[in-house]
PDB file of N, CA and C and ligand atoms in Angstrom:
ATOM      1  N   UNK A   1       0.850  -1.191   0.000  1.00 76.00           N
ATOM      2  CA  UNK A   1       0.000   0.000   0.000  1.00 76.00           C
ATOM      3  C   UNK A   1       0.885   1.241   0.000  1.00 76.00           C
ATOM      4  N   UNK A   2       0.910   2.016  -0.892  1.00 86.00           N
ATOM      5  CA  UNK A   2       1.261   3.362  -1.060  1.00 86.00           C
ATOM      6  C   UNK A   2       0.775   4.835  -1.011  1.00 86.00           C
ATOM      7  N   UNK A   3       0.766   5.597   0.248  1.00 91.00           N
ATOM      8  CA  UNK A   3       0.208   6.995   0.458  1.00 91.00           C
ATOM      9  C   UNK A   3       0.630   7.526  -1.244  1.00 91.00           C
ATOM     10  N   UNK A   4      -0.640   8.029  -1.343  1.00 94.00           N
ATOM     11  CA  UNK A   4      -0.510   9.011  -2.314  1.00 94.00           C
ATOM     12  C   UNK A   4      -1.313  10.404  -2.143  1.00 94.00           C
ATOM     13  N   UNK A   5      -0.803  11.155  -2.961  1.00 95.00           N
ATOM     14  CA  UNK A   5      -1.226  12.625  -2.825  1.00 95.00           C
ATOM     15  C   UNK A   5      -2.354  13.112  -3.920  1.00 95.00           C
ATOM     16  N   UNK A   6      -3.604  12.932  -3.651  1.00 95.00           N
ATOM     17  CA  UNK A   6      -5.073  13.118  -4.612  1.00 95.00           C
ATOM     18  C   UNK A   6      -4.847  14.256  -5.422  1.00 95.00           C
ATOM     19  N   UNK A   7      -5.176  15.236  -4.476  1.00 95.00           N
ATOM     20  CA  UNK A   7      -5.442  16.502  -4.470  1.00 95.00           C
ATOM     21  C   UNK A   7      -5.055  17.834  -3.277  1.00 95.00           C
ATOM     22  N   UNK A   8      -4.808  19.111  -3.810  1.00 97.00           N
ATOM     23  CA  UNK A   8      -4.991  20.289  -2.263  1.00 97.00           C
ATOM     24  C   UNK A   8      -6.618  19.784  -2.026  1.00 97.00           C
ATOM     25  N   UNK A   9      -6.540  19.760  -0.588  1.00 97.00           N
ATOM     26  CA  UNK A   9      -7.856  19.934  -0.203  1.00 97.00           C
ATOM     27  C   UNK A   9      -9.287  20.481  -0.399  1.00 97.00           C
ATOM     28  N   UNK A  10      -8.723  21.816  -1.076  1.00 97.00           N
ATOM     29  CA  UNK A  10      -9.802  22.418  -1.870  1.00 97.00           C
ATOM     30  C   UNK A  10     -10.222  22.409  -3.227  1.00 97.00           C
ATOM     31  N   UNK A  11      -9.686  21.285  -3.389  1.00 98.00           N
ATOM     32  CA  UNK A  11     -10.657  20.228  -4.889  1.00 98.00           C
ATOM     33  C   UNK A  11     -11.787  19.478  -3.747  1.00 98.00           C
ATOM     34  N   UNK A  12     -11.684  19.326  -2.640  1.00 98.00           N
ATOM     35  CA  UNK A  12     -13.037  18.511  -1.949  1.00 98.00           C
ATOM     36  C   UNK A  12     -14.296  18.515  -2.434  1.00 98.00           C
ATOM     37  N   UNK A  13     -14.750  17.476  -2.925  1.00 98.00           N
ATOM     38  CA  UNK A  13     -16.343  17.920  -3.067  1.00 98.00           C
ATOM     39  C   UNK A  13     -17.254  18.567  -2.486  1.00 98.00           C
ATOM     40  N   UNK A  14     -18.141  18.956  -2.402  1.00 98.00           N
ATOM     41  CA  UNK A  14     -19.154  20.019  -1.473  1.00 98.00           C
ATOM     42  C   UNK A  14     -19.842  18.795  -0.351  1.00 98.00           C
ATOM     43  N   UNK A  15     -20.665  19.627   0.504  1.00 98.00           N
ATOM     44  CA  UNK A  15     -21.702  18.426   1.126  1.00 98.00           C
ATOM     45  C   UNK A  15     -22.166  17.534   0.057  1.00 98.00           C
ATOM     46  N   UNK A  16     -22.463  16.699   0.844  1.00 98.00           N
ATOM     47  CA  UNK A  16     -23.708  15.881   0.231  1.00 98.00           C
ATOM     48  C   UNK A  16     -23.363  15.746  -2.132  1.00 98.00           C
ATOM     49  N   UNK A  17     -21.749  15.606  -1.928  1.00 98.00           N
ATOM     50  CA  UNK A  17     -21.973  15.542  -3.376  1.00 98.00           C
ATOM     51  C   UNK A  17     -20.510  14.212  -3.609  1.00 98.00           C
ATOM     52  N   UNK A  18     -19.835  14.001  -4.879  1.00 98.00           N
ATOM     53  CA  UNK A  18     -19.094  13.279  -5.246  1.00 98.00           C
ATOM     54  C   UNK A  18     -18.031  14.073  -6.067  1.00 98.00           C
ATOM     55  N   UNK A  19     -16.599  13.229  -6.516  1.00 98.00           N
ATOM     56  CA  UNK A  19     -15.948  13.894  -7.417  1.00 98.00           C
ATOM     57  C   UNK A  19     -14.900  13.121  -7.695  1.00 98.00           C
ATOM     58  N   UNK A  20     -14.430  12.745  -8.622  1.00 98.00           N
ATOM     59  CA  UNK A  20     -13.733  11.688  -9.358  1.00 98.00           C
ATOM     60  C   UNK A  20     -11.942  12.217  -9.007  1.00 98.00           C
ATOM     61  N   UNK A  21     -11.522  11.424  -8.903  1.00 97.00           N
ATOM     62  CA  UNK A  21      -9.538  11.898  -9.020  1.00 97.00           C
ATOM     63  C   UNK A  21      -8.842  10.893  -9.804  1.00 97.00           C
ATOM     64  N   UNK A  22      -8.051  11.046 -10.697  1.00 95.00           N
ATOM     65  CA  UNK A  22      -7.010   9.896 -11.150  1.00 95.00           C
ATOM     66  C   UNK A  22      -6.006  10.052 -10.091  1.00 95.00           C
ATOM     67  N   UNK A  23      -5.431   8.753  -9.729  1.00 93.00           N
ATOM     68  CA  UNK A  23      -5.137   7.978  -8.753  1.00 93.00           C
ATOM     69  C   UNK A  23      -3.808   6.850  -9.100  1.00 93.00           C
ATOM     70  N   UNK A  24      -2.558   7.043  -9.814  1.00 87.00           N
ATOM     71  CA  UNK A  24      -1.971   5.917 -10.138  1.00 87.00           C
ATOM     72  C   UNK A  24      -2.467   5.524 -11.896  1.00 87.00           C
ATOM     73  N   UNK A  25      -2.796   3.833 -11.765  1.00 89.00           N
ATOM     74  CA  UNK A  25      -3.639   3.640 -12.627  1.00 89.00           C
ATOM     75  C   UNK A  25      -4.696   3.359 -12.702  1.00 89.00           C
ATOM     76  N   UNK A  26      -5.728   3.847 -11.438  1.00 92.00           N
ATOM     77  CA  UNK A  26      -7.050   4.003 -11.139  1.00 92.00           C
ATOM     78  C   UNK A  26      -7.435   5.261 -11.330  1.00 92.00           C
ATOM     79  N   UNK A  27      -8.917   5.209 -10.834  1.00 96.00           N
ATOM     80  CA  UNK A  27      -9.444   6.312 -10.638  1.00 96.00           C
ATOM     81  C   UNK A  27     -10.448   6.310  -9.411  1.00 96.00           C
ATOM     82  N   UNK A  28     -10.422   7.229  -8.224  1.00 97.00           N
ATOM     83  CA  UNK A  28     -10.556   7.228  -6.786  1.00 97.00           C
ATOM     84  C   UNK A  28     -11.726   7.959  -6.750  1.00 97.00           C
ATOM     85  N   UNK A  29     -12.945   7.473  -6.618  1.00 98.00           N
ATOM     86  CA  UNK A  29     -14.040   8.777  -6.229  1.00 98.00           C
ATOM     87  C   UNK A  29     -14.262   8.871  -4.704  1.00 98.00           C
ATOM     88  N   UNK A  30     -13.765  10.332  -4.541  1.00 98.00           N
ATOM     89  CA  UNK A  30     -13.916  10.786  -2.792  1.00 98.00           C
ATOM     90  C   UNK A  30     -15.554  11.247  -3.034  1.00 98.00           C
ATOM     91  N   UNK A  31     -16.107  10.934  -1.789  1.00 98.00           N
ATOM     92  CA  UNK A  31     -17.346  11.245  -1.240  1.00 98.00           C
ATOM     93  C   UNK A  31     -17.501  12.210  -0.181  1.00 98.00           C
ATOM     94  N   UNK A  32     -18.078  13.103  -0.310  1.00 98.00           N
ATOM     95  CA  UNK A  32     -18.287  13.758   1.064  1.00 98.00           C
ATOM     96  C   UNK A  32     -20.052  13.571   1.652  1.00 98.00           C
ATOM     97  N   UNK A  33     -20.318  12.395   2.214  1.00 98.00           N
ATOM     98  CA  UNK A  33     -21.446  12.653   2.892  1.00 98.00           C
ATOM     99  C   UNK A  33     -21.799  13.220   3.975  1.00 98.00           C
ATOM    100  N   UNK A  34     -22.725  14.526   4.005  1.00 98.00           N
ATOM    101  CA  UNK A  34     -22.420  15.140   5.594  1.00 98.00           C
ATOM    102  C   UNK A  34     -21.267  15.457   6.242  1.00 98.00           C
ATOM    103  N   UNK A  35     -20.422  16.259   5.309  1.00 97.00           N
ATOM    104  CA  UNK A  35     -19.208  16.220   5.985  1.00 97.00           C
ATOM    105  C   UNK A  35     -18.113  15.059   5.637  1.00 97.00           C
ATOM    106  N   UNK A  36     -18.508  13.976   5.775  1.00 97.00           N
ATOM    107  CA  UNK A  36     -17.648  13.222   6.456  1.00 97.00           C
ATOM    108  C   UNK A  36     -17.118  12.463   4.755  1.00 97.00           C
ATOM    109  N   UNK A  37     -15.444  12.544   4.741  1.00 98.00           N
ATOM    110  CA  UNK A  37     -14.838  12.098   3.759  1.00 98.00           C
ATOM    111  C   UNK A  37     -14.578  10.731   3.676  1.00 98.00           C
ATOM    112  N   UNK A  38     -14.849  10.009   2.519  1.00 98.00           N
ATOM    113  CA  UNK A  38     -14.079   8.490   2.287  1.00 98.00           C
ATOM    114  C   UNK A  38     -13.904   8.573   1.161  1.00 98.00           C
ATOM    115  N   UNK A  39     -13.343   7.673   0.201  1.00 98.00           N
ATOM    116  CA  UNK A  39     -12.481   7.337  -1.028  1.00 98.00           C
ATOM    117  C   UNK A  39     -12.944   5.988  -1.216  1.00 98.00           C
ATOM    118  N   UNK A  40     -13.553   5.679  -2.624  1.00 98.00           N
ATOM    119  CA  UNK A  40     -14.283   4.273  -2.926  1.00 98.00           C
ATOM    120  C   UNK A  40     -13.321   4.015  -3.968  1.00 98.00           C
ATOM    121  N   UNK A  41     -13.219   2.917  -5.010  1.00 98.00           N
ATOM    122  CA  UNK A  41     -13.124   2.547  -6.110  1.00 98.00           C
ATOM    123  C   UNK A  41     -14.124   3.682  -7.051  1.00 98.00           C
ATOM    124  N   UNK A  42     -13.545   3.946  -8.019  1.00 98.00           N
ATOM    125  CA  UNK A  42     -14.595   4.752  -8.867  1.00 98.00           C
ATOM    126  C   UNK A  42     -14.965   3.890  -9.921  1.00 98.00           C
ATOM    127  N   UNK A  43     -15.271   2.480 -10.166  1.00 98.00           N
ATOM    128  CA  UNK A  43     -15.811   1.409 -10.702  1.00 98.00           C
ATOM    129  C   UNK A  43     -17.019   0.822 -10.481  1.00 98.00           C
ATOM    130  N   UNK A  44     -18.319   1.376 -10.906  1.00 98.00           N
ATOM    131  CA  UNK A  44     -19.232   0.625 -10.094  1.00 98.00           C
ATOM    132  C   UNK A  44     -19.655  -1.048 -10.697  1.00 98.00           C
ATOM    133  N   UNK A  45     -19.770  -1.652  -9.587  1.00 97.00           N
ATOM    134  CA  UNK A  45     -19.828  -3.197  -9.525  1.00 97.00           C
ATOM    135  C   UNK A  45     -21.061  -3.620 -10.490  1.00 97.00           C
ATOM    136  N   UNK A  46     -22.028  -2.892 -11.039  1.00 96.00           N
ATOM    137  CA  UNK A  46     -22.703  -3.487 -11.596  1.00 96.00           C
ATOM    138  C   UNK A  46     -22.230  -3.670 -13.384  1.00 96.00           C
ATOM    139  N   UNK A  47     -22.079  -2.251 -14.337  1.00 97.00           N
ATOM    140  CA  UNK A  47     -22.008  -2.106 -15.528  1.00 97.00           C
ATOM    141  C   UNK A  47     -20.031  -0.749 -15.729  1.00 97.00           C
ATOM    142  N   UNK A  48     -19.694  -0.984 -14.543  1.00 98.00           N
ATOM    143  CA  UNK A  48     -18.538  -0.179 -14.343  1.00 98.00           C
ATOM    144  C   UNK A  48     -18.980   1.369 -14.860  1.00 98.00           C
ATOM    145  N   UNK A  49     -19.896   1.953 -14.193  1.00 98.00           N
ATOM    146  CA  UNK A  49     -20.040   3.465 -14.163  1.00 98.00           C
ATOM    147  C   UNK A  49     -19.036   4.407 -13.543  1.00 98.00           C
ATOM    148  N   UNK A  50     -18.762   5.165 -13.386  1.00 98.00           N
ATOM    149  CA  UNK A  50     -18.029   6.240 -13.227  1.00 98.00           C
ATOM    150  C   UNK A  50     -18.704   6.420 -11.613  1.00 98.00           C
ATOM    151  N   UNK A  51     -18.428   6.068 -10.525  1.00 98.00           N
ATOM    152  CA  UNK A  51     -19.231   6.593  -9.068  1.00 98.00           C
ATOM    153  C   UNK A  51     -19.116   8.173  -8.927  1.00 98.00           C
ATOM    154  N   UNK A  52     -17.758   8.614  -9.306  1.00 98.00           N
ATOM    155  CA  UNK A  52     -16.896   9.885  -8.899  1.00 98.00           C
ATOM    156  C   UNK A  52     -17.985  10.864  -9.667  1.00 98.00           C
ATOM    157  N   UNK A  53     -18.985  10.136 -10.709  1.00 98.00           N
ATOM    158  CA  UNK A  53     -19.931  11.678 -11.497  1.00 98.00           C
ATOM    159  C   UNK A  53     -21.216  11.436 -11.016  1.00 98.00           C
ATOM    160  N   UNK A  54     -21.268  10.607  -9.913  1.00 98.00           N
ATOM    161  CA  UNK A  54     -22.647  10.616  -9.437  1.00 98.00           C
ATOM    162  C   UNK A  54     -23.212  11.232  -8.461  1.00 98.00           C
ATOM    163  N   UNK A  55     -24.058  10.685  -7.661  1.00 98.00           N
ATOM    164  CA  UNK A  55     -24.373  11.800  -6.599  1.00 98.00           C
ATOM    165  C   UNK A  55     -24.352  11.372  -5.258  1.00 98.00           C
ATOM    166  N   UNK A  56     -24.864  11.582  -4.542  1.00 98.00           N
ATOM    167  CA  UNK A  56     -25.126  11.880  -3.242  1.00 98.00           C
ATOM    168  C   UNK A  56     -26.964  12.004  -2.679  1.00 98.00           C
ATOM    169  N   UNK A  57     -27.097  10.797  -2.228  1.00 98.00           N
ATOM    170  CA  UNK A  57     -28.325  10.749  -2.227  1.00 98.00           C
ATOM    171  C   UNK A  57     -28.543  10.031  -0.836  1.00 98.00           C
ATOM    172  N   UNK A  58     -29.869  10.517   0.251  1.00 97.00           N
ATOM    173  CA  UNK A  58     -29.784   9.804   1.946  1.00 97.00           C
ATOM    174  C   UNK A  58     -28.880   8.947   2.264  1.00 97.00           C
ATOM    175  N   UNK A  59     -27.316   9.884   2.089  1.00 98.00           N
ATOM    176  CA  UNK A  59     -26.273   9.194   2.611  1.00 98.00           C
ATOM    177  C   UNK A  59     -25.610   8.319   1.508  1.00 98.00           C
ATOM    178  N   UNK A  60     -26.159   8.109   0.826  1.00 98.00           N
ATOM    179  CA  UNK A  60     -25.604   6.812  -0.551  1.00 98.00           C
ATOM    180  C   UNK A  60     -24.750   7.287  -1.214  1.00 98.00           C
ATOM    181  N   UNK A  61     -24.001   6.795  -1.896  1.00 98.00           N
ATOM    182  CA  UNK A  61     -23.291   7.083  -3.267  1.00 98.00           C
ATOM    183  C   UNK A  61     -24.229   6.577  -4.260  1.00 98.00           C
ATOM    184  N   UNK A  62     -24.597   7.292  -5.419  1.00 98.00           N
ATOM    185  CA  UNK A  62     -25.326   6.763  -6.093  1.00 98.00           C
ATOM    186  C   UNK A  62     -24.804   6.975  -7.761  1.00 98.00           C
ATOM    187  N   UNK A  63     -24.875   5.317  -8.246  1.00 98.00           N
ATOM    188  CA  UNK A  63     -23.864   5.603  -9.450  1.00 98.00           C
ATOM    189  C   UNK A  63     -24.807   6.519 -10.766  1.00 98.00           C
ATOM    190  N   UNK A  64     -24.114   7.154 -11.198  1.00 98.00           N
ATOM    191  CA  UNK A  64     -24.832   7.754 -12.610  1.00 98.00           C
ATOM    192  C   UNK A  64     -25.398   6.818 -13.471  1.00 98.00           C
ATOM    193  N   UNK A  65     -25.099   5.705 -14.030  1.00 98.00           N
ATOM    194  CA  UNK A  65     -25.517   5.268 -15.068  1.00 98.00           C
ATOM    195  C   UNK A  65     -27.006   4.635 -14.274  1.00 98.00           C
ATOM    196  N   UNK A  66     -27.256   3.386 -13.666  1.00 96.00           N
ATOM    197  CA  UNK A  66     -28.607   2.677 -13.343  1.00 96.00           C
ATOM    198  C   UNK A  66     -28.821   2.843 -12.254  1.00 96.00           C
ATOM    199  N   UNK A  67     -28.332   4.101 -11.142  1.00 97.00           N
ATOM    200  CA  UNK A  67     -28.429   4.393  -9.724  1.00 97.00           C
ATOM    201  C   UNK A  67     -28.238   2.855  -8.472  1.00 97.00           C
ATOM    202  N   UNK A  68     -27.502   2.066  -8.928  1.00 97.00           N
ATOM    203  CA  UNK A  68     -27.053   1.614  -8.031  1.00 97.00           C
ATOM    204  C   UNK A  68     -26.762   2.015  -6.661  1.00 97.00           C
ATOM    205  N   UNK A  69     -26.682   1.960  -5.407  1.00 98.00           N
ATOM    206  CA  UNK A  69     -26.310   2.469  -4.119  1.00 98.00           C
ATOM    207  C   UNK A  69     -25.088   2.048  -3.217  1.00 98.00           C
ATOM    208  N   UNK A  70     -24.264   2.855  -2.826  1.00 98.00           N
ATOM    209  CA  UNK A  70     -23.327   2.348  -2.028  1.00 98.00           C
ATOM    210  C   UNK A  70     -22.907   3.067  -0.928  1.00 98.00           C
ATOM    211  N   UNK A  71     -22.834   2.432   0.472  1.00 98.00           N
ATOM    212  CA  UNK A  71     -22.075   2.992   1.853  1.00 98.00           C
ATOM    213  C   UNK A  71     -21.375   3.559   1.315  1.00 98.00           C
ATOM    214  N   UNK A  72     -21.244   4.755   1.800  1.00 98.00           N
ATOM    215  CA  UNK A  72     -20.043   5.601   1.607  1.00 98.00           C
ATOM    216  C   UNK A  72     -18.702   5.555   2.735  1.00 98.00           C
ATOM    217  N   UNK A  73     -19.195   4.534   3.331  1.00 97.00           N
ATOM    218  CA  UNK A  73     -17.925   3.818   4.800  1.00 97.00           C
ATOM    219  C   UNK A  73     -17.464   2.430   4.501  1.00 97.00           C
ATOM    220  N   UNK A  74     -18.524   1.587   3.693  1.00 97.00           N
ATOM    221  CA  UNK A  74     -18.121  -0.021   3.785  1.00 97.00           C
ATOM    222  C   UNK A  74     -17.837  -0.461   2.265  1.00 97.00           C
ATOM    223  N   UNK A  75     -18.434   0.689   1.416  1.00 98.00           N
ATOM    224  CA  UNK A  75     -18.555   0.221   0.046  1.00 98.00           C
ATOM    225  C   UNK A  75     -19.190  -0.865  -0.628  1.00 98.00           C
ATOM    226  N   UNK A  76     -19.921  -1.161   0.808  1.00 97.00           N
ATOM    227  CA  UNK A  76     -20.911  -2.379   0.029  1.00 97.00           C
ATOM    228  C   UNK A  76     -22.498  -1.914  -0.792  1.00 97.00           C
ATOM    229  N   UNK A  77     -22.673  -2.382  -1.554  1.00 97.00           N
ATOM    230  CA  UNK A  77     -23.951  -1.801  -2.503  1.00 97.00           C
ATOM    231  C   UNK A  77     -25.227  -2.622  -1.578  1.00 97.00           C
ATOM    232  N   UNK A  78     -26.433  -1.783  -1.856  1.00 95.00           N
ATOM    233  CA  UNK A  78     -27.324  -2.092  -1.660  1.00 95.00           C
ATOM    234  C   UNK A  78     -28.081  -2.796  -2.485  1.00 95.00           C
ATOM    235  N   UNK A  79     -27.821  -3.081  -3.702  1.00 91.00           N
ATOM    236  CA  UNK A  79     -28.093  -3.509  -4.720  1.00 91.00           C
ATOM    237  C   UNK A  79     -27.829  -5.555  -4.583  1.00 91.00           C
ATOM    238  N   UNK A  80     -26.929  -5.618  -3.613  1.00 90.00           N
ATOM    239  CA  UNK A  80     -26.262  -7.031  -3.878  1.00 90.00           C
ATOM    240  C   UNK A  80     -25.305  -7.321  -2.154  1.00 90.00           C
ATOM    241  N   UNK A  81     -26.244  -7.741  -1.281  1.00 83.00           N
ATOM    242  CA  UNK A  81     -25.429  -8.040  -0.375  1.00 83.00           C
ATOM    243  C   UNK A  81     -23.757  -8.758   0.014  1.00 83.00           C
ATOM    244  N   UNK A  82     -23.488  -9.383  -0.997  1.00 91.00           N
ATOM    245  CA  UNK A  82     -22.065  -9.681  -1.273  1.00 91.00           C
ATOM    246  C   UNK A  82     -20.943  -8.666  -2.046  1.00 91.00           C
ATOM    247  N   UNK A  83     -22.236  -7.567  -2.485  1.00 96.00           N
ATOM    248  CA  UNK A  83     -20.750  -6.920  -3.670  1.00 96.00           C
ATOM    249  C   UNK A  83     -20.382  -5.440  -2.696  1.00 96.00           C
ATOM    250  N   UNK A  84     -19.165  -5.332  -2.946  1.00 97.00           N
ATOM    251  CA  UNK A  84     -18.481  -4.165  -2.110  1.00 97.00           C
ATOM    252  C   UNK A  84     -17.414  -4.079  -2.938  1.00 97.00           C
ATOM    253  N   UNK A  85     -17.358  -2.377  -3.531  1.00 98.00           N
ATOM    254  CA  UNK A  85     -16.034  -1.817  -3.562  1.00 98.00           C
ATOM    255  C   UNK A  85     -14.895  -1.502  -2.900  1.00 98.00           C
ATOM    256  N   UNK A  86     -13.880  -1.609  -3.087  1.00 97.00           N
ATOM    257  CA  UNK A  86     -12.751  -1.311  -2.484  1.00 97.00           C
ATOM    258  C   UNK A  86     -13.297  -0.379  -2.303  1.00 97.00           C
ATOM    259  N   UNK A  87     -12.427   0.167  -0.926  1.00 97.00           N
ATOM    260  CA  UNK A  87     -12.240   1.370  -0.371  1.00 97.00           C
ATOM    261  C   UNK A  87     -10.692   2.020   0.700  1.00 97.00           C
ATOM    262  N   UNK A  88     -10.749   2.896   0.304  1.00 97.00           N
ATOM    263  CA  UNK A  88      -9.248   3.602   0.216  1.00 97.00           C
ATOM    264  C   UNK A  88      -9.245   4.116   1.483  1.00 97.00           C
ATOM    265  N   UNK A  89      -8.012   3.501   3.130  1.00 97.00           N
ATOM    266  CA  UNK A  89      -8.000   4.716   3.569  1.00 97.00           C
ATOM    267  C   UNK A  89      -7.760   6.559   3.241  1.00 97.00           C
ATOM    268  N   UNK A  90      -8.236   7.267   3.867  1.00 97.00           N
ATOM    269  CA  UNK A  90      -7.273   8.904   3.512  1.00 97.00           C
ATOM    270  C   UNK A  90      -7.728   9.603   4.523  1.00 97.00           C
ATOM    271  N   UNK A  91      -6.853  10.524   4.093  1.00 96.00           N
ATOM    272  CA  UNK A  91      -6.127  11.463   5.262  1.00 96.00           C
ATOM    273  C   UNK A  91      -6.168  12.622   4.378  1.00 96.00           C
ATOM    274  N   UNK A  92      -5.815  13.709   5.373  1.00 95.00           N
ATOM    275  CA  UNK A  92      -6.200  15.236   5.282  1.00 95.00           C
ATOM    276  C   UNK A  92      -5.391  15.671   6.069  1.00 95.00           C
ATOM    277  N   UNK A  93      -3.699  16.530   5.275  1.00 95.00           N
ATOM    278  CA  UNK A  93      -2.908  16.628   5.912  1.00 95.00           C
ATOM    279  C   UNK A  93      -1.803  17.815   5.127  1.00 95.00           C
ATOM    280  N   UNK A  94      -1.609  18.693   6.070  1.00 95.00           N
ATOM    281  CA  UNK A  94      -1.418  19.730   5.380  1.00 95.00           C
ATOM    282  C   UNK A  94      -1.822  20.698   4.105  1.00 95.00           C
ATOM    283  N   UNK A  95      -2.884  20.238   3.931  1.00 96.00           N
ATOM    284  CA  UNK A  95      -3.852  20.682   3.004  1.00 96.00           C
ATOM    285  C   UNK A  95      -4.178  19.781   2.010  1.00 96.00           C
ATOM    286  N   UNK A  96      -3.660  18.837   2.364  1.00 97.00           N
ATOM    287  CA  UNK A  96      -3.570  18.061   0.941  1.00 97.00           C
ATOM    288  C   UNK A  96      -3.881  16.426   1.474  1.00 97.00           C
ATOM    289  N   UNK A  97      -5.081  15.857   0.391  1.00 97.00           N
ATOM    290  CA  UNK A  97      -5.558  14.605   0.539  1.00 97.00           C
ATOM    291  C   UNK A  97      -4.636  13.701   0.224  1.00 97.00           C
ATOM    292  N   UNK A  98      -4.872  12.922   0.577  1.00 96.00           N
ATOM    293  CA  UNK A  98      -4.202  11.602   0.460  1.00 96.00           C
ATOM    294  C   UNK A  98      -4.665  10.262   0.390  1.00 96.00           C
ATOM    295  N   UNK A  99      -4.396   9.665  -0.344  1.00 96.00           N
ATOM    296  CA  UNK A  99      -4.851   8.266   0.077  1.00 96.00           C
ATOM    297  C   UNK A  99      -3.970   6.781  -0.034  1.00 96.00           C
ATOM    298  N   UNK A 100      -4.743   5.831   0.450  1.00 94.00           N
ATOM    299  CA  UNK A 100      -3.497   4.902   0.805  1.00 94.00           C
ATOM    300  C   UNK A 100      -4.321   3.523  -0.303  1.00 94.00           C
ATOM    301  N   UNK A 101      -3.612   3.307  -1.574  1.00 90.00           N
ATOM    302  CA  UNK A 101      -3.507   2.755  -2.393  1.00 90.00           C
ATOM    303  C   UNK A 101      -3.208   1.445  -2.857  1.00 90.00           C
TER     304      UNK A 101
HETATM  305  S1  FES B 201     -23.079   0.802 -13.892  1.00 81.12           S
HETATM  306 FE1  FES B 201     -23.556   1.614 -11.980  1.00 81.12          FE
HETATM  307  S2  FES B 201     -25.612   1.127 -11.703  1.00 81.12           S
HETATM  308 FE2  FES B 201     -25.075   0.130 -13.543  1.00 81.12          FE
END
């Protein structure tokens, strides 16, 4: 696992919204629900949508293409009790995100 450096902090998404980062040779969608930051896979498990352009919906991540749903803490979908995205620790540190890869 390798800390990496996302973004300055103030690329953060707003409340209650999403926002995509290239990441290595991924791509990392940070969530801000209520505040509170996590980092998913930006792959969604059903048809591989883009999570990072979707939204933010009672707490969910919700993918753009067929609104799939996902914890924004466990990365597991609501859609499929076995399926869960990776999810990235990160940190918020000196202005600048991070995540651990
Ligand atoms: S690709 Fe995400 S819901 Fe189908």
């Amino acid at each position: 696992m390798a800390l990496i450096r996302l973004a300055p902090q103030s690329e953060l998404p707003a409340v209650n919204s999403v926002k995509e980062f290239p990441c290595g040779d991924k791509t990392v969608c940070i969530a801000n629900v209520s505040g509170k930051f996590s980092a998913l896979d930006n792959v969604c498990l059903h048809l591989g949508g883009p999570l990072g352009e979707g939204t933010v919906e009672h707490g969910k991540v919700v993918c753009p293409w067929y609104g799939w749903q996902y914890d924004p803490q466990t990365g597991a979908t609501t859609h499929n009790a076995n399926l869960k995205v990776a999810m990235y620790p990160l940190k918020i540190e000196n202005g600048d995100v991070l995540v651990e890869v």
